[in-house]
Amino acid sequence: MVHAARSASRAALAVVVLTLLVVTAACGAADPAGGPPSETSSPPGGPCDTAVGQGDETTRALVGLSEAEATQRAGDSGLQVRVAGRGTECYALTADHRPDRVNLTLDEDGTVLAAGRG
């Protein structure tokens, strides 16, 4: 009787361990930043998806500028600036779309890698 109980306990433990392995493997397939597995590579503009809205002439002109220059130029165009990420760090952003706002992704030195409306 004791032997049967131990066998059942071992079988139950094996099921739990296998379940944890499957769940862990599935979680590991997702991007560490929280994106789905299909988004494991960084977009050309950097690791953050700043192109919430479509790019236009104004936002494209900000790429390559320093943060201060881009902020000044965006302000001159009537846009508010929001930094979506810096270096390898992406910031949590609200999902509200604002056409009068530009989202910037910056490198470690503060140069604009990508810009998009929203």
PDB file of C-alpha atoms in Angstrom:
ATOM      1  CA  MET A   1       0.000   0.000   0.000  1.00  0.00           C
ATOM      2  CA  VAL A   2       2.826   2.410   0.903  1.00  0.00           C
ATOM      3  CA  HIS A   3       4.644   1.495  -2.290  1.00  0.00           C
ATOM      4  CA  ALA A   4       1.542   2.305  -4.393  1.00  0.00           C
ATOM      5  CA  ALA A   5       1.143   5.672  -2.647  1.00  0.00           C
ATOM      6  CA  ARG A   6       4.800   6.541  -3.291  1.00  0.00           C
ATOM      7  CA  SER A   7       4.460   5.591  -6.951  1.00  0.00           C
ATOM      8  CA  ALA A   8       1.369   7.768  -7.282  1.00  0.00           C
ATOM      9  CA  SER A   9       3.182  10.678  -5.585  1.00  0.00           C
ATOM     10  CA  ARG A  10       6.139  10.303  -7.909  1.00  0.00           C
ATOM     11  CA  ALA A  11       3.859  10.221 -10.943  1.00  0.00           C
ATOM     12  CA  ALA A  12       2.048  13.343  -9.758  1.00  0.00           C
ATOM     13  CA  LEU A  13       5.375  15.081  -9.135  1.00  0.00           C
ATOM     14  CA  ALA A  14       6.547  14.138 -12.633  1.00  0.00           C
ATOM     15  CA  VAL A  15       3.382  15.648 -14.132  1.00  0.00           C
ATOM     16  CA  VAL A  16       3.909  18.887 -12.180  1.00  0.00           C
ATOM     17  CA  VAL A  17       7.573  19.112 -13.217  1.00  0.00           C
ATOM     18  CA  LEU A  18       6.749  18.475 -16.883  1.00  0.00           C
ATOM     19  CA  THR A  19       3.972  21.070 -16.771  1.00  0.00           C
ATOM     20  CA  LEU A  20       6.370  23.638 -15.301  1.00  0.00           C
ATOM     21  CA  LEU A  21       8.938  22.856 -17.984  1.00  0.00           C
ATOM     22  CA  VAL A  22       6.393  23.361 -20.759  1.00  0.00           C
ATOM     23  CA  VAL A  23       5.138  26.626 -19.260  1.00  0.00           C
ATOM     24  CA  THR A  24       8.688  27.889 -18.727  1.00  0.00           C
ATOM     25  CA  ALA A  25       9.647  27.033 -22.302  1.00  0.00           C
ATOM     26  CA  ALA A  26       6.580  28.834 -23.632  1.00  0.00           C
ATOM     27  CA  CYS A  27       7.363  31.928 -21.564  1.00  0.00           C
ATOM     28  CA  GLY A  28      10.973  31.871 -22.713  1.00  0.00           C
ATOM     29  CA  ALA A  29       9.859  32.054 -26.338  1.00  0.00           C
ATOM     30  CA  ALA A  30       8.488  35.565 -25.831  1.00  0.00           C
ATOM     31  CA  ASP A  31      10.643  38.651 -26.239  1.00  0.00           C
ATOM     32  CA  PRO A  32      12.187  39.685 -22.863  1.00  0.00           C
ATOM     33  CA  ALA A  33      10.670  43.142 -23.334  1.00  0.00           C
ATOM     34  CA  GLY A  34       7.216  41.577 -23.340  1.00  0.00           C
ATOM     35  CA  GLY A  35       6.538  41.350 -27.067  1.00  0.00           C
ATOM     36  CA  PRO A  36       5.223  38.258 -28.789  1.00  0.00           C
ATOM     37  CA  PRO A  37       7.729  35.664 -30.019  1.00  0.00           C
ATOM     38  CA  SER A  38       7.580  37.007 -33.579  1.00  0.00           C
ATOM     39  CA  GLU A  39       9.081  40.315 -32.439  1.00  0.00           C
ATOM     40  CA  THR A  40      12.373  39.013 -31.104  1.00  0.00           C
ATOM     41  CA  SER A  41      14.480  41.174 -33.395  1.00  0.00           C
ATOM     42  CA  SER A  42      14.784  44.923 -32.937  1.00  0.00           C
ATOM     43  CA  PRO A  43      13.340  47.225 -35.573  1.00  0.00           C
ATOM     44  CA  PRO A  44      15.894  49.242 -37.579  1.00  0.00           C
ATOM     45  CA  GLY A  45      15.281  52.364 -35.459  1.00  0.00           C
ATOM     46  CA  GLY A  46      16.177  50.675 -32.196  1.00  0.00           C
ATOM     47  CA  PRO A  47      14.657  48.318 -29.662  1.00  0.00           C
ATOM     48  CA  CYS A  48      11.547  50.434 -28.942  1.00  0.00           C
ATOM     49  CA  ASP A  49       8.587  50.673 -31.273  1.00  0.00           C
ATOM     50  CA  THR A  50       8.240  54.450 -31.489  1.00  0.00           C
ATOM     51  CA  ALA A  51       6.466  54.516 -34.808  1.00  0.00           C
ATOM     52  CA  VAL A  52       3.034  54.467 -33.188  1.00  0.00           C
ATOM     53  CA  GLY A  53       1.672  56.556 -36.022  1.00  0.00           C
ATOM     54  CA  GLN A  54       2.949  56.888 -39.554  1.00  0.00           C
ATOM     55  CA  GLY A  55       6.166  58.792 -40.050  1.00  0.00           C
ATOM     56  CA  ASP A  56       6.058  62.014 -41.981  1.00  0.00           C
ATOM     57  CA  GLU A  57       8.529  64.611 -43.164  1.00  0.00           C
ATOM     58  CA  THR A  58       8.634  66.266 -39.732  1.00  0.00           C
ATOM     59  CA  THR A  59       9.356  63.079 -37.791  1.00  0.00           C
ATOM     60  CA  ARG A  60      11.883  61.781 -40.349  1.00  0.00           C
ATOM     61  CA  ALA A  61      13.800  65.065 -40.031  1.00  0.00           C
ATOM     62  CA  LEU A  62      14.324  64.394 -36.299  1.00  0.00           C
ATOM     63  CA  VAL A  63      16.301  61.168 -36.837  1.00  0.00           C
ATOM     64  CA  GLY A  64      20.003  61.759 -36.271  1.00  0.00           C
ATOM     65  CA  LEU A  65      19.535  64.904 -34.187  1.00  0.00           C
ATOM     66  CA  SER A  66      20.418  65.225 -30.515  1.00  0.00           C
ATOM     67  CA  GLU A  67      17.555  65.033 -28.030  1.00  0.00           C
ATOM     68  CA  ALA A  68      17.757  68.797 -27.424  1.00  0.00           C
ATOM     69  CA  GLU A  69      17.767  69.614 -31.152  1.00  0.00           C
ATOM     70  CA  ALA A  70      14.883  67.227 -31.851  1.00  0.00           C
ATOM     71  CA  THR A  71      12.860  68.642 -28.949  1.00  0.00           C
ATOM     72  CA  GLN A  72      13.427  72.190 -30.211  1.00  0.00           C
ATOM     73  CA  ARG A  73      12.545  71.321 -33.806  1.00  0.00           C
ATOM     74  CA  ALA A  74       9.443  69.370 -32.753  1.00  0.00           C
ATOM     75  CA  GLY A  75       8.342  72.263 -30.539  1.00  0.00           C
ATOM     76  CA  ASP A  76       8.814  74.679 -33.432  1.00  0.00           C
ATOM     77  CA  SER A  77       6.446  72.437 -35.423  1.00  0.00           C
ATOM     78  CA  GLY A  78       3.850  72.488 -32.625  1.00  0.00           C
ATOM     79  CA  LEU A  79       4.598  68.961 -31.418  1.00  0.00           C
ATOM     80  CA  GLN A  80       5.078  67.676 -27.901  1.00  0.00           C
ATOM     81  CA  VAL A  81       7.925  65.220 -27.358  1.00  0.00           C
ATOM     82  CA  ARG A  82       7.813  61.936 -25.495  1.00  0.00           C
ATOM     83  CA  VAL A  83      10.902  59.755 -25.102  1.00  0.00           C
ATOM     84  CA  ALA A  84       9.878  56.147 -25.716  1.00  0.00           C
ATOM     85  CA  GLY A  85      13.262  54.671 -24.899  1.00  0.00           C
ATOM     86  CA  ARG A  86      16.913  55.349 -24.351  1.00  0.00           C
ATOM     87  CA  GLY A  87      19.688  52.927 -25.230  1.00  0.00           C
ATOM     88  CA  THR A  88      18.389  49.413 -24.718  1.00  0.00           C
ATOM     89  CA  GLU A  89      15.665  50.494 -22.270  1.00  0.00           C
ATOM     90  CA  CYS A  90      12.109  50.942 -23.555  1.00  0.00           C
ATOM     91  CA  TYR A  91       9.729  52.936 -21.388  1.00  0.00           C
ATOM     92  CA  ALA A  92       6.118  52.093 -20.600  1.00  0.00           C
ATOM     93  CA  LEU A  93       3.884  54.377 -22.640  1.00  0.00           C
ATOM     94  CA  THR A  94       0.205  55.158 -22.628  1.00  0.00           C
ATOM     95  CA  ALA A  95      -1.680  53.821 -25.636  1.00  0.00           C
ATOM     96  CA  ASP A  96      -3.569  57.030 -26.379  1.00  0.00           C
ATOM     97  CA  HIS A  97      -2.852  58.351 -29.865  1.00  0.00           C
ATOM     98  CA  ARG A  98      -2.075  62.053 -30.046  1.00  0.00           C
ATOM     99  CA  PRO A  99      -1.224  63.418 -33.483  1.00  0.00           C
ATOM    100  CA  ASP A 100       0.390  66.469 -31.829  1.00  0.00           C
ATOM    101  CA  ARG A 101       2.990  64.262 -30.098  1.00  0.00           C
ATOM    102  CA  VAL A 102       6.170  62.693 -31.396  1.00  0.00           C
ATOM    103  CA  ASN A 103       7.714  59.619 -29.755  1.00  0.00           C
ATOM    104  CA  LEU A 104      11.501  59.406 -29.824  1.00  0.00           C
ATOM    105  CA  THR A 105      13.840  56.472 -29.376  1.00  0.00           C
ATOM    106  CA  LEU A 106      17.317  57.630 -28.395  1.00  0.00           C
ATOM    107  CA  ASP A 107      20.659  55.873 -28.289  1.00  0.00           C
ATOM    108  CA  GLU A 108      22.854  55.930 -25.180  1.00  0.00           C
ATOM    109  CA  ASP A 109      24.329  59.283 -26.252  1.00  0.00           C
ATOM    110  CA  GLY A 110      20.927  60.958 -26.775  1.00  0.00           C
ATOM    111  CA  THR A 111      20.846  60.812 -30.568  1.00  0.00           C
ATOM    112  CA  VAL A 112      17.418  60.160 -32.105  1.00  0.00           C
ATOM    113  CA  LEU A 113      17.301  56.679 -33.656  1.00  0.00           C
ATOM    114  CA  ALA A 114      13.581  56.697 -34.543  1.00  0.00           C
ATOM    115  CA  ALA A 115      10.609  59.039 -34.338  1.00  0.00           C
ATOM    116  CA  GLY A 116       6.892  58.541 -34.899  1.00  0.00           C
ATOM    117  CA  ARG A 117       3.659  60.408 -34.287  1.00  0.00           C
ATOM    118  CA  GLY A 118       1.353  59.350 -31.524  1.00  0.00           C
TER     119      GLY A 118
END
